[in-house]
PDB file of C-alpha atoms in Angstrom:
ATOM      1  CA  GLY A   1       1.612 -17.165   2.010  1.00 49.00           C
ATOM      2  CA  GLN A   2       1.113 -15.071  -1.205  1.00 62.00           C
ATOM      3  CA  ASN A   3       3.007 -14.631  -4.409  1.00 86.00           C
ATOM      4  CA  ILE A   4       2.155 -11.762  -6.458  1.00 93.00           C
ATOM      5  CA  ASP A   5       4.163 -11.246  -9.931  1.00 94.00           C
ATOM      6  CA  GLN A   6       4.115  -8.270 -12.251  1.00 96.00           C
ATOM      7  CA  PRO A   7       6.498  -6.778 -14.831  1.00 96.00           C
ATOM      8  CA  THR A   8       9.041  -4.407 -13.390  1.00 94.00           C
ATOM      9  CA  GLU A   9       9.021  -1.992 -15.911  1.00 96.00           C
ATOM     10  CA  MET A  10       6.772  -1.029 -19.161  1.00 97.00           C
ATOM     11  CA  THR A  11       7.152   1.943 -21.549  1.00 97.00           C
ATOM     12  CA  ALA A  12       4.271   3.280 -23.658  1.00 97.00           C
ATOM     13  CA  THR A  13       3.575   6.293 -25.948  1.00 97.00           C
ATOM     14  CA  GLU A  14       1.149   9.118 -25.217  1.00 97.00           C
ATOM     15  CA  GLY A  15      -2.371   8.342 -26.402  1.00 97.00           C
ATOM     16  CA  ALA A  16      -1.809   4.573 -26.599  1.00 97.00           C
ATOM     17  CA  ILE A  17      -3.104   1.622 -24.385  1.00 97.00           C
ATOM     18  CA  VAL A  18      -0.967  -0.275 -22.173  1.00 98.00           C
ATOM     19  CA  GLN A  19      -1.973  -3.429 -19.949  1.00 98.00           C
ATOM     20  CA  ILE A  20      -0.133  -4.327 -17.029  1.00 98.00           C
ATOM     21  CA  ASN A  21      -0.477  -7.732 -15.863  1.00 98.00           C
ATOM     22  CA  CYS A  22      -0.461  -9.461 -12.291  1.00 98.00           C
ATOM     23  CA  THR A  23      -0.264 -12.985 -11.487  1.00 97.00           C
ATOM     24  CA  TYR A  24      -0.984 -13.986  -7.619  1.00 95.00           C
ATOM     25  CA  GLN A  25      -1.003 -16.998  -5.574  1.00 91.00           C
ATOM     26  CA  THR A  26      -3.020 -17.260  -2.345  1.00 83.00           C
ATOM     27  CA  SER A  27      -4.395 -19.452  -0.130  1.00 80.00           C
ATOM     28  CA  GLY A  28      -7.327 -16.965   0.949  1.00 82.00           C
ATOM     29  CA  PHE A  29      -8.481 -14.716  -1.747  1.00 87.00           C
ATOM     30  CA  ASN A  30     -10.622 -11.772  -0.865  1.00 85.00           C
ATOM     31  CA  GLY A  31     -10.233  -9.376  -3.303  1.00 90.00           C
ATOM     32  CA  LEU A  32      -7.452  -7.434  -5.627  1.00 93.00           C
ATOM     33  CA  PHE A  33      -6.698  -3.904  -5.859  1.00 93.00           C
ATOM     34  CA  TRP A  34      -4.767  -1.846  -8.283  1.00 95.00           C
ATOM     35  CA  TYR A  35      -2.999   1.323  -6.665  1.00 94.00           C
ATOM     36  CA  GLN A  36      -1.183   4.157  -8.521  1.00 95.00           C
ATOM     37  CA  GLN A  37       1.659   5.784  -6.823  1.00 93.00           C
ATOM     38  CA  HIS A  38       3.946   8.557  -7.966  1.00 92.00           C
ATOM     39  CA  ALA A  39       7.599   8.894  -6.604  1.00 86.00           C
ATOM     40  CA  GLY A  40       7.504   9.868  -2.854  1.00 84.00           C
ATOM     41  CA  GLU A  41       3.908   9.743  -2.469  1.00 88.00           C
ATOM     42  CA  ALA A  42       1.366   7.373  -0.865  1.00 87.00           C
ATOM     43  CA  PRO A  43      -0.601   4.951  -3.269  1.00 90.00           C
ATOM     44  CA  THR A  44      -3.928   5.921  -4.425  1.00 90.00           C
ATOM     45  CA  PHE A  45      -6.704   3.506  -5.272  1.00 89.00           C
ATOM     46  CA  LEU A  46      -7.424   3.007  -8.704  1.00 93.00           C
ATOM     47  CA  SER A  47      -9.689  -0.331  -8.912  1.00 92.00           C
ATOM     48  CA  TYR A  48     -10.906  -3.222  -6.817  1.00 91.00           C
ATOM     49  CA  ASN A  49     -12.088  -6.569  -8.261  1.00 94.00           C
ATOM     50  CA  VAL A  50     -13.342  -9.578  -6.107  1.00 91.00           C
ATOM     51  CA  LEU A  51     -15.454 -11.360  -8.856  1.00 94.00           C
ATOM     52  CA  ASP A  52     -14.487 -12.556 -12.047  1.00 97.00           C
ATOM     53  CA  GLY A  53     -14.974  -9.998 -14.899  1.00 97.00           C
ATOM     54  CA  LEU A  54     -14.182  -6.272 -16.252  1.00 96.00           C
ATOM     55  CA  GLU A  55     -14.493  -3.452 -13.949  1.00 93.00           C
ATOM     56  CA  GLU A  56     -14.472  -0.219 -16.098  1.00 93.00           C
ATOM     57  CA  LYS A  57     -13.620   3.374 -14.628  1.00 88.00           C
ATOM     58  CA  GLY A  58     -12.999   5.869 -16.970  1.00 93.00           C
ATOM     59  CA  ARG A  59      -9.713   5.513 -18.848  1.00 96.00           C
ATOM     60  CA  PHE A  60      -8.852   2.789 -16.396  1.00 96.00           C
ATOM     61  CA  SER A  61     -10.213  -0.806 -16.658  1.00 96.00           C
ATOM     62  CA  SER A  62      -9.178  -4.006 -14.342  1.00 97.00           C
ATOM     63  CA  PHE A  63      -9.887  -7.487 -15.052  1.00 98.00           C
ATOM     64  CA  LEU A  64      -9.916 -10.556 -12.645  1.00 97.00           C
ATOM     65  CA  SER A  65      -9.790 -14.207 -13.230  1.00 97.00           C
ATOM     66  CA  ARG A  66      -9.732 -16.157  -9.903  1.00 95.00           C
ATOM     67  CA  SER A  67      -9.479 -19.467 -11.390  1.00 94.00           C
ATOM     68  CA  LYS A  68      -6.208 -18.516 -13.376  1.00 96.00           C
ATOM     69  CA  GLY A  69      -5.089 -16.289 -10.377  1.00 96.00           C
ATOM     70  CA  TYR A  70      -4.755 -13.444 -12.961  1.00 97.00           C
ATOM     71  CA  SER A  71      -5.505  -9.851 -13.295  1.00 98.00           C
ATOM     72  CA  TYR A  72      -4.670  -6.900 -15.430  1.00 98.00           C
ATOM     73  CA  LEU A  73      -5.090  -3.184 -15.473  1.00 98.00           C
ATOM     74  CA  LEU A  74      -5.880  -1.496 -18.917  1.00 98.00           C
ATOM     75  CA  LEU A  75      -4.754   2.108 -19.212  1.00 97.00           C
ATOM     76  CA  LYS A  76      -6.314   3.891 -22.164  1.00 97.00           C
ATOM     77  CA  GLU A  77      -5.754   7.236 -23.627  1.00 97.00           C
ATOM     78  CA  LEU A  78      -2.442   7.459 -21.937  1.00 98.00           C
ATOM     79  CA  GLN A  79      -1.155  10.858 -20.686  1.00 97.00           C
ATOM     80  CA  MET A  80       2.135  11.979 -19.390  1.00 96.00           C
ATOM     81  CA  LYS A  81       1.048  12.146 -16.035  1.00 96.00           C
ATOM     82  CA  ASP A  82       0.249   8.477 -16.033  1.00 97.00           C
ATOM     83  CA  SER A  83       3.966   7.866 -15.899  1.00 97.00           C
ATOM     84  CA  ALA A  84       3.977   6.165 -12.379  1.00 96.00           C
ATOM     85  CA  SER A  85       4.419   2.825 -10.482  1.00 95.00           C
ATOM     86  CA  TYR A  86       1.279   0.654 -10.610  1.00 97.00           C
ATOM     87  CA  LEU A  87       0.781  -1.871  -7.842  1.00 95.00           C
ATOM     88  CA  CYS A  88      -1.331  -4.885  -7.866  1.00 96.00           C
ATOM     89  CA  ALA A  89      -2.122  -5.853  -3.905  1.00 93.00           C
ATOM     90  CA  VAL A  90      -4.158  -8.772  -2.963  1.00 91.00           C
ATOM     91  CA  ARG A  91      -6.271  -9.403   0.127  1.00 86.00           C
ATOM     92  CA  ASP A  92      -6.360 -12.530   2.205  1.00 78.00           C
ATOM     93  CA  SER A  93      -9.433 -13.911   3.571  1.00 72.00           C
ATOM     94  CA  ARG A  94      -7.772 -15.514   6.473  1.00 67.00           C
ATOM     95  CA  ASN A  95      -7.726 -12.310   8.523  1.00 57.00           C
ATOM     96  CA  VAL A  96     -10.797 -11.454  10.756  1.00 48.00           C
ATOM     97  CA  GLY A  97     -12.787  -8.501  10.872  1.00 48.00           C
ATOM     98  CA  SER A  98     -11.265  -5.176   9.423  1.00 44.00           C
ATOM     99  CA  ALA A  99      -7.767  -6.617   9.860  1.00 52.00           C
ATOM    100  CA  ARG A 100      -7.544  -7.844   6.284  1.00 63.00           C
ATOM    101  CA  GLN A 101      -3.943  -7.335   5.274  1.00 75.00           C
ATOM    102  CA  LEU A 102      -2.976  -6.384   1.785  1.00 84.00           C
ATOM    103  CA  THR A 103       0.119  -8.156  -0.035  1.00 86.00           C
ATOM    104  CA  PHE A 104       1.636  -5.892  -2.671  1.00 90.00           C
ATOM    105  CA  GLY A 105       3.488  -6.816  -5.681  1.00 92.00           C
ATOM    106  CA  SER A 106       6.831  -5.229  -6.540  1.00 91.00           C
ATOM    107  CA  GLY A 107       5.136  -2.738  -8.804  1.00 93.00           C
ATOM    108  CA  THR A 108       5.323  -1.859 -12.373  1.00 96.00           C
ATOM    109  CA  GLN A 109       6.927   1.281 -13.267  1.00 95.00           C
ATOM    110  CA  LEU A 110       5.227   2.768 -16.496  1.00 97.00           C
ATOM    111  CA  THR A 111       6.688   5.537 -18.344  1.00 97.00           C
ATOM    112  CA  VAL A 112       4.622   7.381 -20.876  1.00 97.00           C
ATOM    113  CA  LEU A 113       6.748   8.780 -23.411  1.00 96.00           C
ATOM    114  CA  PRO A 114       5.547  11.929 -25.826  1.00 94.00           C
TER     115      PRO A 114
ATOM    116  CA  GLY B   1     -13.469   9.304   0.617  1.00 63.00           C
ATOM    117  CA  ALA B   2     -11.813   8.661   4.059  1.00 68.00           C
ATOM    118  CA  VAL B   3      -8.854  10.549   5.119  1.00 87.00           C
ATOM    119  CA  VAL B   4      -5.560   9.353   6.992  1.00 92.00           C
ATOM    120  CA  SER B   5      -2.991  11.801   7.925  1.00 94.00           C
ATOM    121  CA  GLN B   6       0.604  11.141   8.832  1.00 96.00           C
ATOM    122  CA  HIS B   7       3.106  13.618  10.722  1.00 96.00           C
ATOM    123  CA  PRO B   8       5.678  14.227  10.065  1.00 96.00           C
ATOM    124  CA  SER B   9       5.737  14.157   6.345  1.00 95.00           C
ATOM    125  CA  TRP B  10       9.646  14.344   6.486  1.00 95.00           C
ATOM    126  CA  VAL B  11      12.249  13.749   9.056  1.00 97.00           C
ATOM    127  CA  ILE B  12      15.908  14.065   9.354  1.00 97.00           C
ATOM    128  CA  CYS B  13      17.700  12.774  12.442  1.00 96.00           C
ATOM    129  CA  LYS B  14      21.105  11.390  13.775  1.00 96.00           C
ATOM    130  CA  SER B  15      21.958   8.013  13.988  1.00 97.00           C
ATOM    131  CA  GLY B  16      20.856   6.638  17.457  1.00 96.00           C
ATOM    132  CA  THR B  17      18.210   9.005  18.285  1.00 96.00           C
ATOM    133  CA  SER B  18      14.335   7.859  18.410  1.00 97.00           C
ATOM    134  CA  VAL B  19      11.989   9.166  15.953  1.00 97.00           C
ATOM    135  CA  LYS B  20       7.876   9.131  16.323  1.00 97.00           C
ATOM    136  CA  ILE B  21       5.324   8.776  13.470  1.00 98.00           C
ATOM    137  CA  GLU B  22       1.945   9.644  13.685  1.00 97.00           C
ATOM    138  CA  CYS B  23      -0.763   8.152  11.869  1.00 96.00           C
ATOM    139  CA  ARG B  24      -4.549   9.517  12.409  1.00 96.00           C
ATOM    140  CA  SER B  25      -7.578   8.509  10.751  1.00 93.00           C
ATOM    141  CA  LEU B  26      -9.372  11.965  10.432  1.00 92.00           C
ATOM    142  CA  ASP B  27     -13.342  11.149   9.750  1.00 88.00           C
ATOM    143  CA  PHE B  28     -13.579   7.333  11.096  1.00 89.00           C
ATOM    144  CA  GLN B  29     -12.677   4.964  13.582  1.00 90.00           C
ATOM    145  CA  ALA B  30      -9.974   2.543  13.066  1.00 89.00           C
ATOM    146  CA  THR B  31      -9.348  -0.191  15.657  1.00 88.00           C
ATOM    147  CA  THR B  32      -6.765  -1.581  13.228  1.00 90.00           C
ATOM    148  CA  MET B  33      -4.057   0.261  11.233  1.00 93.00           C
ATOM    149  CA  PHE B  34      -1.262  -0.982   9.105  1.00 94.00           C
ATOM    150  CA  TRP B  35       2.422   0.007   8.987  1.00 96.00           C
ATOM    151  CA  TYR B  36       4.529  -0.282   5.820  1.00 94.00           C
ATOM    152  CA  ARG B  37       7.904   0.329   4.748  1.00 95.00           C
ATOM    153  CA  GLN B  38       8.979   1.000   1.240  1.00 92.00           C
ATOM    154  CA  PHE B  39      12.728   1.385   0.042  1.00 91.00           C
ATOM    155  CA  PRO B  40      13.668   3.146  -3.166  1.00 86.00           C
ATOM    156  CA  LYS B  41      12.077   1.433  -6.027  1.00 81.00           C
ATOM    157  CA  GLN B  42      10.588  -1.335  -4.136  1.00 85.00           C
ATOM    158  CA  SER B  43       6.948  -2.100  -3.131  1.00 86.00           C
ATOM    159  CA  LEU B  44       5.443  -1.727   0.123  1.00 90.00           C
ATOM    160  CA  MET B  45       6.268  -4.231   2.720  1.00 90.00           C
ATOM    161  CA  LEU B  46       3.937  -4.646   5.705  1.00 90.00           C
ATOM    162  CA  MET B  47       5.675  -4.023   9.026  1.00 93.00           C
ATOM    163  CA  ALA B  48       3.093  -4.519  11.436  1.00 93.00           C
ATOM    164  CA  THR B  49      -0.606  -4.605  12.063  1.00 92.00           C
ATOM    165  CA  SER B  50      -1.343  -2.001  14.902  1.00 92.00           C
ATOM    166  CA  ASN B  51      -4.495  -3.047  17.064  1.00 89.00           C
ATOM    167  CA  GLU B  52      -6.404  -0.614  19.574  1.00 89.00           C
ATOM    168  CA  GLY B  53      -6.248  -1.630  22.908  1.00 87.00           C
ATOM    169  CA  SER B  54      -3.893  -4.572  22.484  1.00 88.00           C
ATOM    170  CA  LYS B  55      -0.336  -5.610  21.372  1.00 90.00           C
ATOM    171  CA  ALA B  56       0.783  -5.090  17.642  1.00 92.00           C
ATOM    172  CA  THR B  57       1.276  -8.060  15.526  1.00 91.00           C
ATOM    173  CA  TYR B  58       4.773  -7.723  13.794  1.00 93.00           C
ATOM    174  CA  GLU B  59       5.750  -9.484  10.520  1.00 90.00           C
ATOM    175  CA  GLN B  60       8.665 -12.075  10.523  1.00 89.00           C
ATOM    176  CA  GLY B  61      11.761 -10.213  10.286  1.00 91.00           C
ATOM    177  CA  VAL B  62      10.613  -7.087  11.926  1.00 93.00           C
ATOM    178  CA  GLU B  63      11.909  -6.320  15.423  1.00 93.00           C
ATOM    179  CA  LYS B  64       9.421  -5.178  17.965  1.00 92.00           C
ATOM    180  CA  ASP B  65      11.760  -3.647  20.464  1.00 94.00           C
ATOM    181  CA  LYS B  66      13.193  -1.440  17.536  1.00 96.00           C
ATOM    182  CA  PHE B  67       9.829  -0.601  16.087  1.00 97.00           C
ATOM    183  CA  LEU B  68       7.519   0.295  18.864  1.00 96.00           C
ATOM    184  CA  ILE B  69       3.800   0.742  18.044  1.00 95.00           C
ATOM    185  CA  ASN B  70       1.131   2.119  20.274  1.00 93.00           C
ATOM    186  CA  HIS B  71      -2.406   2.492  19.202  1.00 93.00           C
ATOM    187  CA  ALA B  72      -3.446   4.910  21.802  1.00 86.00           C
ATOM    188  CA  SER B  73      -7.080   5.612  20.682  1.00 92.00           C
ATOM    189  CA  LEU B  74      -9.611   4.623  17.733  1.00 92.00           C
ATOM    190  CA  THR B  75      -7.971   7.268  15.655  1.00 94.00           C
ATOM    191  CA  LEU B  76      -4.331   7.462  16.355  1.00 96.00           C
ATOM    192  CA  SER B  77      -1.416   4.928  15.845  1.00 96.00           C
ATOM    193  CA  THR B  78       2.215   5.753  16.729  1.00 97.00           C
ATOM    194  CA  LEU B  79       5.377   4.187  15.349  1.00 97.00           C
ATOM    195  CA  THR B  80       8.404   4.972  17.211  1.00 97.00           C
ATOM    196  CA  VAL B  81      11.698   4.246  15.391  1.00 97.00           C
ATOM    197  CA  THR B  82      14.168   3.769  18.380  1.00 96.00           C
ATOM    198  CA  SER B  83      17.910   4.181  18.086  1.00 96.00           C
ATOM    199  CA  ALA B  84      17.597   4.627  14.335  1.00 96.00           C
ATOM    200  CA  HIS B  85      20.454   3.816  11.879  1.00 96.00           C
ATOM    201  CA  PRO B  86      21.102   4.878   8.471  1.00 96.00           C
ATOM    202  CA  GLU B  87      19.467   1.703   7.298  1.00 95.00           C
ATOM    203  CA  ASP B  88      16.125   2.506   8.868  1.00 96.00           C
ATOM    204  CA  SER B  89      16.202   5.317   6.153  1.00 96.00           C
ATOM    205  CA  SER B  90      12.982   4.817   4.268  1.00 96.00           C
ATOM    206  CA  PHE B  91       9.490   5.799   3.508  1.00 95.00           C
ATOM    207  CA  TYR B  92       6.831   4.838   6.094  1.00 97.00           C
ATOM    208  CA  ILE B  93       3.429   4.624   5.187  1.00 96.00           C
ATOM    209  CA  CYS B  94       0.473   3.962   7.286  1.00 96.00           C
ATOM    210  CA  SER B  95      -2.945   2.589   6.469  1.00 93.00           C
ATOM    211  CA  ALA B  96      -6.390   2.079   7.927  1.00 91.00           C
ATOM    212  CA  PRO B  97      -9.565   0.062   6.927  1.00 86.00           C
ATOM    213  CA  ARG B  98     -12.774   1.423   6.842  1.00 81.00           C
ATOM    214  CA  ALA B  99     -16.043  -0.537   6.305  1.00 72.00           C
ATOM    215  CA  GLY B 100     -17.664   0.432   2.899  1.00 69.00           C
ATOM    216  CA  LYS B 101     -18.361  -0.795  -0.387  1.00 60.00           C
ATOM    217  CA  ARG B 102     -14.840  -1.991  -1.092  1.00 66.00           C
ATOM    218  CA  ASN B 103     -15.101  -4.380   1.863  1.00 64.00           C
ATOM    219  CA  ASN B 104     -13.056  -2.678   4.499  1.00 68.00           C
ATOM    220  CA  GLU B 105     -10.804  -0.816   2.025  1.00 79.00           C
ATOM    221  CA  GLN B 106      -7.601   0.379   3.267  1.00 84.00           C
ATOM    222  CA  PHE B 107      -6.810   4.181   3.164  1.00 89.00           C
ATOM    223  CA  PHE B 108      -3.381   5.363   3.053  1.00 92.00           C
ATOM    224  CA  GLY B 109      -1.623   8.104   4.784  1.00 93.00           C
ATOM    225  CA  PRO B 110       0.616  10.487   2.682  1.00 92.00           C
ATOM    226  CA  GLY B 111       3.722   8.719   4.174  1.00 94.00           C
ATOM    227  CA  THR B 112       6.590   9.777   6.204  1.00 96.00           C
ATOM    228  CA  ARG B 113      10.152   9.989   4.668  1.00 96.00           C
ATOM    229  CA  LEU B 114      12.823   9.269   7.301  1.00 97.00           C
ATOM    230  CA  THR B 115      16.378   9.919   6.648  1.00 97.00           C
ATOM    231  CA  VAL B 116      18.858   8.757   9.251  1.00 97.00           C
ATOM    232  CA  LEU B 117      22.234  10.614   9.128  1.00 96.00           C
TER     233      LEU B 117
END
């Protein structure tokens, strides 16, 4: 099975930088996704890591260490609209074909203050 | 990017009635679709994997007779909540994986808000 942990809540100030951590345990790792979800809406894709290292995409970056079972999402130059839930999701390699399931962490609710 | 739609976006029904939710992949074919349920302030929980041409695979604790899944075509999966009760009120989200640079990345529908009175 998979066990994914991330902080429940975080608060940061507009313009600042925030790092949201995610640790996971899985018997078959095949990629880690970060999603942003605003209340009442579906998750939207932010980043994907399958190899160790940092992936940068504008104001958002994501890091992965497979040996440590650890990832973080880094948000720079925070804006009020970044207030949302951030979900860490791990894909299991045990499934075949396209039926590769995602297991989601509980989500980190980020509040950006003015 | 790929587009997945859901219908309806919200529904209110009386206890004991059945509700059907549709999930469509609009610009690609999906032999597999996933159905998730999300309660307020909680994460997405996988309910079942919908397979075109075969039976759905349900996660532990999900009643297959209550949550009927039919993958009618390569672009449509339906979830029917039978004899709905207030505790079934939740946000239901479907997703479909598509082959691409992120190795079968899942694309999510906009979700369906179900309220059972």
